[in-house]
Short mmCIF file of C-alpha atoms and ligand atoms in Angstrom, two decimals:
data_model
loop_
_atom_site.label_atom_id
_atom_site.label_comp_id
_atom_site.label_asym_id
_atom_site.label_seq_id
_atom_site.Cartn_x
_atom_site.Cartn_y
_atom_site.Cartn_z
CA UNK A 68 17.16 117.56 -42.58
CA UNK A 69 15.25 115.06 -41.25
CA UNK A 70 15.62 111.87 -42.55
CA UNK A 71 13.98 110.02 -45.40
CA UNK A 72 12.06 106.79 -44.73
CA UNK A 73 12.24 103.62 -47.16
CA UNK A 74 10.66 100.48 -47.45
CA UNK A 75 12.60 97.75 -49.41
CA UNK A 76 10.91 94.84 -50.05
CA UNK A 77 12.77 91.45 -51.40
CA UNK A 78 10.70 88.89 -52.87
CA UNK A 79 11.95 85.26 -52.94
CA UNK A 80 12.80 85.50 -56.91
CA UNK A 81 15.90 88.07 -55.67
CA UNK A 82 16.72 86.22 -52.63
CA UNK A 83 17.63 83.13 -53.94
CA UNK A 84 17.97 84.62 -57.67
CA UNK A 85 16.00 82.46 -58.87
CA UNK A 86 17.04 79.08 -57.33
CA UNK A 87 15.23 76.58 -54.73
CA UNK A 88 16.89 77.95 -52.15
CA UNK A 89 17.76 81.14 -50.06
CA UNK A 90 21.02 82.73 -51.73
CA UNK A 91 23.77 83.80 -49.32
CA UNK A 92 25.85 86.19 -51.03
CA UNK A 93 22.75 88.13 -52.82
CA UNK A 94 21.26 88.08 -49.01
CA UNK A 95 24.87 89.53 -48.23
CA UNK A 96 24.87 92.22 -50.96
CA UNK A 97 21.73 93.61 -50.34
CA UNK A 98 22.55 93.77 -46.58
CA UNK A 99 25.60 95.74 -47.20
CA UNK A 100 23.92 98.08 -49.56
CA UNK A 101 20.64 98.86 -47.06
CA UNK A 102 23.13 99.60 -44.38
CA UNK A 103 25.15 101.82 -46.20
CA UNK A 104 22.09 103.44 -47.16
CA UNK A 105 21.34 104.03 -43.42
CA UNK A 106 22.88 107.65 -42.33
CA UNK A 107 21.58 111.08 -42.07
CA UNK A 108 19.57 111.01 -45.03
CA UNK A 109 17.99 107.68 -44.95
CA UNK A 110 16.25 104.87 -42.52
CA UNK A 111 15.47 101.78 -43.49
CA UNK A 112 12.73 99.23 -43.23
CA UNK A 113 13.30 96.03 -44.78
CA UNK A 114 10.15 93.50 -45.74
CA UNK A 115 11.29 90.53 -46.24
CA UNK A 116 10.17 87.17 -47.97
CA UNK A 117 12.33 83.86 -48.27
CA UNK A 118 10.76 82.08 -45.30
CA UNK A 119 8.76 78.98 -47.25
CA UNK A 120 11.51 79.09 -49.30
CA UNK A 121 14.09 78.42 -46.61
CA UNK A 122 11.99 76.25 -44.90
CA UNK A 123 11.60 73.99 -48.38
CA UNK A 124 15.01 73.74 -48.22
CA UNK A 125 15.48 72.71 -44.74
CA UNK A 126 12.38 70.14 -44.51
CA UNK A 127 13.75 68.84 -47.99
CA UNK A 128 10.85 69.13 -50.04
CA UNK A 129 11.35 68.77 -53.62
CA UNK A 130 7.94 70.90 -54.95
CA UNK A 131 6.74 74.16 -53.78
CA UNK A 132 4.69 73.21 -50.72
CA UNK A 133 0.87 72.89 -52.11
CA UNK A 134 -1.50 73.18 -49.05
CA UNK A 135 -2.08 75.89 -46.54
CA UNK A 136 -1.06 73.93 -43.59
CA UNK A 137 2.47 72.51 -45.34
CA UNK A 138 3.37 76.44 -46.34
CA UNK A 139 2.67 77.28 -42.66
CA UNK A 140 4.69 74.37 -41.51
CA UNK A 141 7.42 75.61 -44.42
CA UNK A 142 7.43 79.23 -43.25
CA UNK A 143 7.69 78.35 -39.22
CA UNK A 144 10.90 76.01 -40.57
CA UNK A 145 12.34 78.88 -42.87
CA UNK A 146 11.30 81.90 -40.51
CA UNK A 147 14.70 81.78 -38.67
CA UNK A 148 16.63 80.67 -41.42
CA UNK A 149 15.96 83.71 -43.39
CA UNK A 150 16.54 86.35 -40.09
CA UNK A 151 20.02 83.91 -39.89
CA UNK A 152 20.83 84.99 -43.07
CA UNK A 153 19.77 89.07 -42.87
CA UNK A 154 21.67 88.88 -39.10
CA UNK A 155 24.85 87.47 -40.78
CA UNK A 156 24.62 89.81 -43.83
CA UNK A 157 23.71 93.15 -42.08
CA UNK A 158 26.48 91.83 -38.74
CA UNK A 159 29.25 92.55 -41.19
CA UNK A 160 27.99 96.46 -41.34
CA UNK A 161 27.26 96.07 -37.40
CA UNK A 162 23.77 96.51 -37.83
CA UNK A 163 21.40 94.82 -35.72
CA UNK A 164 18.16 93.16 -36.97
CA UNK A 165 14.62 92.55 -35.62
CA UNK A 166 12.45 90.27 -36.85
CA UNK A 167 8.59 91.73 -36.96
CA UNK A 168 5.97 89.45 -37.80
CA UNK A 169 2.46 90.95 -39.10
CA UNK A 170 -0.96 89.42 -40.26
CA UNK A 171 -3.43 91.81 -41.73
CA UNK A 172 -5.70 91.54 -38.75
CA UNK A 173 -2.88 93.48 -36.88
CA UNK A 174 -2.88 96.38 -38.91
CA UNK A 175 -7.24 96.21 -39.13
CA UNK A 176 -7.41 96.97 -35.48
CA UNK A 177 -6.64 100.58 -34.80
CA UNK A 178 -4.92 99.90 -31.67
CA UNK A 179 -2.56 96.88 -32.50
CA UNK A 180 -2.02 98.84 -35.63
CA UNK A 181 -0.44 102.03 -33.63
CA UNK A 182 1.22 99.40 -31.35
CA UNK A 183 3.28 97.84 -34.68
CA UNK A 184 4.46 101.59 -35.53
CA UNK A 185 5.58 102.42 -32.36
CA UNK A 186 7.38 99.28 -32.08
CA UNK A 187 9.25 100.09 -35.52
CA UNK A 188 9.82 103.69 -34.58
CA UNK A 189 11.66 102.70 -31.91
CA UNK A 190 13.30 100.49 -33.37
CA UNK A 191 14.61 102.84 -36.15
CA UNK A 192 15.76 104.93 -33.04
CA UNK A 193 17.63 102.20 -31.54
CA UNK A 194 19.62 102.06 -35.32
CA UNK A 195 17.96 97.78 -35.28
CA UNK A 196 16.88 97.14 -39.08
CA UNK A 197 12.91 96.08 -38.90
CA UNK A 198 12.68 92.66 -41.09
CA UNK A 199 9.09 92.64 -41.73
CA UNK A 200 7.13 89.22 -43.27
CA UNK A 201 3.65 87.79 -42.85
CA UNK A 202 3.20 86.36 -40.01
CA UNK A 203 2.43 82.86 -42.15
CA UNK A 204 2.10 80.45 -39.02
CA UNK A 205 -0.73 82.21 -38.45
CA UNK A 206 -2.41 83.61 -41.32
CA UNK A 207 -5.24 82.06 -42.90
CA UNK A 208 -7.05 83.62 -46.03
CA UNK A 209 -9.12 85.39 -43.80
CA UNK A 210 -6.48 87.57 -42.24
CA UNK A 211 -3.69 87.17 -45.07
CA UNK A 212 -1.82 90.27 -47.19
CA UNK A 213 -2.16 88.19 -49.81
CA UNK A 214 1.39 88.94 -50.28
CA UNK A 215 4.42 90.72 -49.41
CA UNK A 216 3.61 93.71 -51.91
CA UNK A 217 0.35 94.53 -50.71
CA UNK A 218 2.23 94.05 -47.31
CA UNK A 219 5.14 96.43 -48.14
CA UNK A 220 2.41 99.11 -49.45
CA UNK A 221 0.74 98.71 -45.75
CA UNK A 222 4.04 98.88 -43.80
CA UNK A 223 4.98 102.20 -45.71
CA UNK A 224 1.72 103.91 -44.63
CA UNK A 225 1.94 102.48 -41.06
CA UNK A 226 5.76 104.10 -40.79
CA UNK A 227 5.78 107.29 -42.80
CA UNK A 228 7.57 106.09 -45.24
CA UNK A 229 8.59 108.52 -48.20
CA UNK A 230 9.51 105.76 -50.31
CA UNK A 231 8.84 101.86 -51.11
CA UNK A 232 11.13 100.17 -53.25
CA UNK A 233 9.99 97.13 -54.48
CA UNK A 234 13.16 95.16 -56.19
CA UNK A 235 12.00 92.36 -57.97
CA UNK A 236 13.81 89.76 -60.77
CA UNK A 237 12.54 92.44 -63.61
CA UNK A 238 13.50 95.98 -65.06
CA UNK A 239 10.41 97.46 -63.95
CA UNK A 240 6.96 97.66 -65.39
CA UNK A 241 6.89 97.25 -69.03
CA UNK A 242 3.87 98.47 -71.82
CA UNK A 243 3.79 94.38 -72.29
CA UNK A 244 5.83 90.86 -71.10
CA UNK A 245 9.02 91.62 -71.86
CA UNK A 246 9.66 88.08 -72.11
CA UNK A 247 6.97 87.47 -75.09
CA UNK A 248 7.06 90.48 -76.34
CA UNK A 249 10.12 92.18 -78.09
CA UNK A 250 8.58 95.22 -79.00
CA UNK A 251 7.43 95.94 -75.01
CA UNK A 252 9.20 99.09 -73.39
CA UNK A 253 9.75 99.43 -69.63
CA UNK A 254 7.59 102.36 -68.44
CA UNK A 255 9.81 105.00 -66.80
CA UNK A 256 7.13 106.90 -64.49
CA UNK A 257 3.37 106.58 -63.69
CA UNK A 258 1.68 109.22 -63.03
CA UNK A 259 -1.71 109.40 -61.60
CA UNK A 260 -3.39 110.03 -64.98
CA UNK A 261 -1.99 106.80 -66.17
CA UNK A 262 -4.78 103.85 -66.76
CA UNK A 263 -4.89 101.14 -64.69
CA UNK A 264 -5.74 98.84 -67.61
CA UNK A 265 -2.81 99.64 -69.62
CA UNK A 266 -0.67 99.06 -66.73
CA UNK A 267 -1.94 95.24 -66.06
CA UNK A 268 -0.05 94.15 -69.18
CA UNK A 269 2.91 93.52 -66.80
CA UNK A 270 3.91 89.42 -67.23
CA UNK A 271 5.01 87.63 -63.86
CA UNK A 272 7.36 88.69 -60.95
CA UNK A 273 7.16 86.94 -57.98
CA UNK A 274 4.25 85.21 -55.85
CA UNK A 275 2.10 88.23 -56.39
CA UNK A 276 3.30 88.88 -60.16
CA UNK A 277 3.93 92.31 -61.56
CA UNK A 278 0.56 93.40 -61.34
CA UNK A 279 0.28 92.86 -57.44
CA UNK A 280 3.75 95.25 -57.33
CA UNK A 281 1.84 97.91 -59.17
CA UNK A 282 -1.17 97.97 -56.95
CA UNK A 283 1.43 98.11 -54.06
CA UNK A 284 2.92 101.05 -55.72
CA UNK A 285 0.01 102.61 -56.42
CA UNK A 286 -1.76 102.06 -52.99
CA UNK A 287 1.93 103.78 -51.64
CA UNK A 288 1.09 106.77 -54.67
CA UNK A 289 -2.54 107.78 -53.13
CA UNK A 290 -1.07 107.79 -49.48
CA UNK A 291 1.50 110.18 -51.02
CA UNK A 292 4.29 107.94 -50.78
CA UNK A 293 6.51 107.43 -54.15
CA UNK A 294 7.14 103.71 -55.48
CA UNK A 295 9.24 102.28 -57.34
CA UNK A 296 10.07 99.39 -59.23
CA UNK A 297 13.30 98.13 -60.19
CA UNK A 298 15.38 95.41 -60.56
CA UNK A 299 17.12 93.54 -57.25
CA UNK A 300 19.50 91.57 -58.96
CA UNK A 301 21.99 94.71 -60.27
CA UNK A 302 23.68 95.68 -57.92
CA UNK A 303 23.95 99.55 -56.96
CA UNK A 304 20.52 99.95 -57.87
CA UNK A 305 19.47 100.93 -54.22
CA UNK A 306 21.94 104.12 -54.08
CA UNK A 307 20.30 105.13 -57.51
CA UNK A 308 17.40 105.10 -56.76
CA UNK A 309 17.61 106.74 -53.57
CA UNK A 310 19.85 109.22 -55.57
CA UNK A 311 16.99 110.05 -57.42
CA UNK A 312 18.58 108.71 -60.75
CA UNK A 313 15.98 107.11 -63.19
CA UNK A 314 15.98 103.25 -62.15
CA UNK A 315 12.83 100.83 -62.72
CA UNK A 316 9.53 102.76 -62.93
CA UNK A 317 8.66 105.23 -60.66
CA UNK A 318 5.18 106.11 -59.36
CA UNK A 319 4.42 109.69 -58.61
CA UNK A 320 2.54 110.19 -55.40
CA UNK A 321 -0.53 111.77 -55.54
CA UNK A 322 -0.38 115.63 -55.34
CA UNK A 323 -3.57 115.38 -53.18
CA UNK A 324 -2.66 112.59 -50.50
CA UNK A 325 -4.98 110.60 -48.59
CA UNK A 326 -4.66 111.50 -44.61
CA UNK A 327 -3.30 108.95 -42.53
CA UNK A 328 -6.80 107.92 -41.24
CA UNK A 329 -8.09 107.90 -44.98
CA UNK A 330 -5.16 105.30 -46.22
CA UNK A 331 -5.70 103.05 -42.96
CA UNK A 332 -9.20 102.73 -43.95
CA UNK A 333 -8.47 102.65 -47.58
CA UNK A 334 -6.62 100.06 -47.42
CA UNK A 335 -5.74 98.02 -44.05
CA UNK A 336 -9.18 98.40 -42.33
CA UNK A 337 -11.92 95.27 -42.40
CA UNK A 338 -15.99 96.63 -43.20
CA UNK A 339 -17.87 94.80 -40.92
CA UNK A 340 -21.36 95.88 -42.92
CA UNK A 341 -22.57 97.88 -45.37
CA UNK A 342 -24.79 100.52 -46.49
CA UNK A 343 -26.40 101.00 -49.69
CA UNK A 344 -27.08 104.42 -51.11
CA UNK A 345 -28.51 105.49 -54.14
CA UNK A 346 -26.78 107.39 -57.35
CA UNK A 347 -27.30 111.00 -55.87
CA UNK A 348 -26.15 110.47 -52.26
CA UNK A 349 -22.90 109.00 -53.84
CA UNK A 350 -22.10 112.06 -55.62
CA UNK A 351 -22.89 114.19 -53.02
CA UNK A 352 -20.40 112.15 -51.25
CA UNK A 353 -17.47 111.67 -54.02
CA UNK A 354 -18.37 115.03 -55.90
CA UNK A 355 -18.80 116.76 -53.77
CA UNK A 356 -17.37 116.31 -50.23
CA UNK A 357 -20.25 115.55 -48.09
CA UNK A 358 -20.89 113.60 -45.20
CA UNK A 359 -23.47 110.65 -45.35
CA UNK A 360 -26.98 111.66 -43.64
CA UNK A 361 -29.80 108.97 -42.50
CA UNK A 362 -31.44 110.76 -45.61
CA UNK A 363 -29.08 108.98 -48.54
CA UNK A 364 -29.16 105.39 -46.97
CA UNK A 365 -31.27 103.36 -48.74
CA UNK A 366 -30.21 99.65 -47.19
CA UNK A 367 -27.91 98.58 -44.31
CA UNK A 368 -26.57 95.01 -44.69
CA UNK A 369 -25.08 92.88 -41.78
CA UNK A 370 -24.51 93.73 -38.24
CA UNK A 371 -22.34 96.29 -36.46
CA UNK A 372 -21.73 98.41 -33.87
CA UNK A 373 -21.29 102.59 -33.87
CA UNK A 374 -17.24 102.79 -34.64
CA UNK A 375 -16.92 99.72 -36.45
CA UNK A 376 -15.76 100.35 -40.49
CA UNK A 377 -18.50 99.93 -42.89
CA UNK A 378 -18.65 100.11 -47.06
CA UNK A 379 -20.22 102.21 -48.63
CA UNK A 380 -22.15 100.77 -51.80
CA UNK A 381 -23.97 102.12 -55.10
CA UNK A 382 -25.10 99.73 -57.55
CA UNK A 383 -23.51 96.79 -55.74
CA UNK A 384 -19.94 98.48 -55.77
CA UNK A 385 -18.50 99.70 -52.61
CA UNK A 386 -17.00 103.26 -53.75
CA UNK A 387 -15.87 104.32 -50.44
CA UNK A 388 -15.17 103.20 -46.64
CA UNK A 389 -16.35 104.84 -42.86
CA UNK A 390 -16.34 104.59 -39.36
CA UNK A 391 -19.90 104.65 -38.83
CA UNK A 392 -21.45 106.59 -36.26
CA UNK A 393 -24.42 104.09 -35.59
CA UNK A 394 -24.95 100.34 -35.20
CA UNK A 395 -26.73 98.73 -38.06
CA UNK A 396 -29.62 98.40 -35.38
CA UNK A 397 -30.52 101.69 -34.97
CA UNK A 398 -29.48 102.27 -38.59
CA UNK A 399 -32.24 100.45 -39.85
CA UNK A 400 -34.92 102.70 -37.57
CA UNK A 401 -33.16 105.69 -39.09
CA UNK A 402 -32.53 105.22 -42.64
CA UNK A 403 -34.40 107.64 -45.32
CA UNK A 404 -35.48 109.93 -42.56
CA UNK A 405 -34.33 113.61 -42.20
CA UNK A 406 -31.12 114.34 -39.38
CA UNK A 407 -34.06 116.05 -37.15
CA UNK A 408 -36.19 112.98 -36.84
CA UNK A 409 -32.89 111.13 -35.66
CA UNK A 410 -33.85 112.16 -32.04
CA UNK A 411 -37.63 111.52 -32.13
CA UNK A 412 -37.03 107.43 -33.51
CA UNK A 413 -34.10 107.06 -31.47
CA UNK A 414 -34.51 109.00 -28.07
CA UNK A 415 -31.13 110.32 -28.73
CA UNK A 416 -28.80 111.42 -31.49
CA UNK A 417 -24.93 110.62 -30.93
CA UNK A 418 -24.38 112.15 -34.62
CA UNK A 419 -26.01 114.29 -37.23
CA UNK A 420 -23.94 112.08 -39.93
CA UNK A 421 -24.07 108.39 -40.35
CA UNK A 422 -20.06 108.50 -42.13
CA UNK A 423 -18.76 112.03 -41.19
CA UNK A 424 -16.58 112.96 -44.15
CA UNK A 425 -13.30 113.05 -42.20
CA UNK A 426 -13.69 109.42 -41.36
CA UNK A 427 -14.37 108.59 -44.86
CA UNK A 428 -12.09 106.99 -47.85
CA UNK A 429 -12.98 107.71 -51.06
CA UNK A 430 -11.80 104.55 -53.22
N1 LIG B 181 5.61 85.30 -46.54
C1 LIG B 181 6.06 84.41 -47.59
C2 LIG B 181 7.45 83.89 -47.27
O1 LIG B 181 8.16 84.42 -46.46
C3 LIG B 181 6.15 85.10 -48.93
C4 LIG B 181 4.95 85.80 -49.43
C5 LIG B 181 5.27 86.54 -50.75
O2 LIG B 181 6.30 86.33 -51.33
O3 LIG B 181 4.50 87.36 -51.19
O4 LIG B 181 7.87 82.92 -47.86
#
C-alpha cells in the first residue's frame, strides 16, 4: 500500500494553548504523536505557526506586534525558536526536521513551485519532517498566504496530500459560535452540497478565524483532498482521525477533482490581466466545457504576455482562470473575430483558442 500523505497544520492558539508564549510540552506532544503517525501507512508534513509568537517572547514585547515591519522583525526572532522547539520534540522519536520557508509568490511561479515539491518529496524520502511557515521576513501583502490555513490548503495540493488536518483550539465547525450560542451543534461532515453561507457562522479560531479553516478545507475538498477540522488540544486526536474515527468535521472531497494544473491555477496562481466575456461565452465555457475563442472576448484589461495566467470575467466577476495563449497585444487585434481571421490580422496563429479548456479553472 502506498502510503497516505497528511498535512497537519498548528496554529499559534494550540502551540502555546492559548498563552503569550510558545508551549513546550504541547510542542512535545504533538511531536510524539506526528512521529508515531509516520510508518507504512502514513507521511507527514507539518505547517507550522508560532514564529511571531516566539519571537514576542524573546524581543519582550508585551502586545501583539502591530505593524508589518515589527511582525517581520518578530517572526525572523521567533523563526528558530519555534524549529528549536519541533527539533527537541520530534529528537526524542529520532526524527529529523527541516525547516521550509514559503511566500505565495513561490508557489505562483510554475517552476519554483515544482522546485518546493521536489524539495519536500525528498525530504519525505530521507524520513526529515517538512516544518512549513510563511516565509514572514519576506512577505508583504502582495505576496502573503494571508495565513497558515490558506497556506496548509496550498502545501497539500503542491505534495499530494490525501489529507489536511487542521487542529485548532475548537471542536470543529459548529451551525453557530459555540461560545455565544448554547444551542450551536458542531457539524460532523460537509459535503459538497453544503452552503457556503451557512457554514460562515463559525466564531473565531486563530489568526485566520474559523472561517479561513473552512475555505482551507474546502479549497483541499475541490482538489480532492479530504479536510478536517478538529481540536489540537486533546490529545490522541491525530490517531483518530487518521483512523478514520469521527473527530472534528470532516470535508468530503469532491467526487469530481480538479487536476493538478486546475487547483494550481485555482488557487496558487497570480492573473496578470483579464478578459471580459459576455453571458453566453461564459456558459459555453462553465456549462458546457468549451474552450474560449477570439469570438466570446468582448474586453482585455491590462498587459500580458502568451503563457502568463489571466481571469476570466462576466459581469465584473472573474468565474474562472487560464493560461492564455496570446498577449493582451495581439488580443486586442483579435477579439470578436472568428478563429479563421486569427491568421489574416495577425500573420500567424499560435492557437485556435485564447484559454484552451485544459488550462482552464473553473471557480
Ligand atoms: N506565520 C505566522 C507565524 O509563524 C503565523 C500566521 C498564521 O498563524 O496564520 O507566526
Amino acid at each position: 500500500m502506498i502510503a497516505r500523505r497528511v498535512v497537519v497544520k498548528l496554529g499559534s492558539g494550540v502551540l502555546s494553548a492559548g498563552k503569550d508564549r510558545l508551549d513546550p510540552a504541547v510542542i512535545r506532544r504533538l511531536a510524539g504523536e506526528i512521529a508515531a503517525s509516520w510508518g507504512k501507512d502514513f507521511e507527514m508534513i507539518v505547517v507550522s505557526s508560532g514564529a511571531i509568537l516566539a519571537g514576542r517572547e524573546k524581543l519582550g514585547l508585551k502586545v501583539r506586534p502591530a505593524t508589518i515591519q515589527l511582525k517581520q522583525a518578530a517572526a525572523a526572532v521567533g523563526q528558530s525558536r519555534l524549529m528549536r522547539a519541533w527539533e527537541e520534540g520530534f529528537g526524542r522519536r529520532r526524527r529529523t526536521v527541516a525547516q521550509v520557508l514559503l511566500t505565495r509568490d513561490d508557489l505562483r511561479h510554475r517552476n519554483r513551485y515544482l522546485n518546493a515539491r521536489n524539495t519536500i518529496f525528498a525530504l519525505l524520502r530521507l524520513g526529515a519532517v517538512p516544518i512549513i511557515n510563511e516565509n514572514d521576513t519576506v512577505a508583504d501583502e502582495e505576496i502573503k498566504f494571508g495565513d497558515n490555513d490558506v497556506l496548509s490548503a496550498l502545501v497539500a495540493g503542491l505534495c499530494d496530500a490525501q489529507l489536511l488536518v487542521l487542529l485548532t483550539d475548537q471542536d470543529g465547525l459548529y451551525t453557530a459560535d459555540p461560545r455565544l450560542d448554547p444551542q450551536a451543534r458542531l457539524i460532523p461532515t460537509v459535503g459538497e452540497g453544503h452552503a457556503q453561507a451557512r457554514l460562515g457562522r463559525a466564531g473565531p479560531s486563530g489568526s485566520g478565524g474559523m472561517e479561513s479553516k473552512v475555505r482551507a478545507a474546502r479549497m483541499a475538498a475541490s482538489a480532492g483532498i479530504e479536510g478536517v477540522i478538529a481540536n489540537g488540544f486533546t490529545p490522541g486526536n491525530l490517531a483518530r482521525i487518521l483512523a478514520g474515527e469521527p473527530v472534528g468535521t470532516r470535508f468530503l472531497p469532491r467526487t469530481a477533482p480538479m487536476g493538478k494544473r486546475q487547483a494550481w491555477l485555482a488557487f496558487a496562481s497570480h492573473p496578470k490581466g483579464a478578459i471580459h466575456v459576455d453571458a453566453g461565452a461564459r456558459q459555453a465555457l462553465v456549462g458546457a466545457g468549451k474552450s474560449l475563442l477570439p469570438s466570446g472576448v468582448k474586453s482585455v484589461a491590462k498587459t500580458f504576455a502568451a503563457g502568463d495566467v489571466v481571469s476570466l470575467v462576466e459581469g465584473g466577476v472573474e468565474f474562472a482562470r487560464g493560461l492564455c495563449n496570446y498577449g493582451s497585444e495581439d488580443l486586442q487585434r483579435i477579439k470578436g473575430l472568428k478563429t479563421s481571421q486569427i491568421e489574416q490580422v495577425l500573420g500567424q496563429k499560435p492557437a485556435d483558442e485564447i484559454v484552451h479548456r485544459d488550462n482552464m479553472a473553473v471557480l
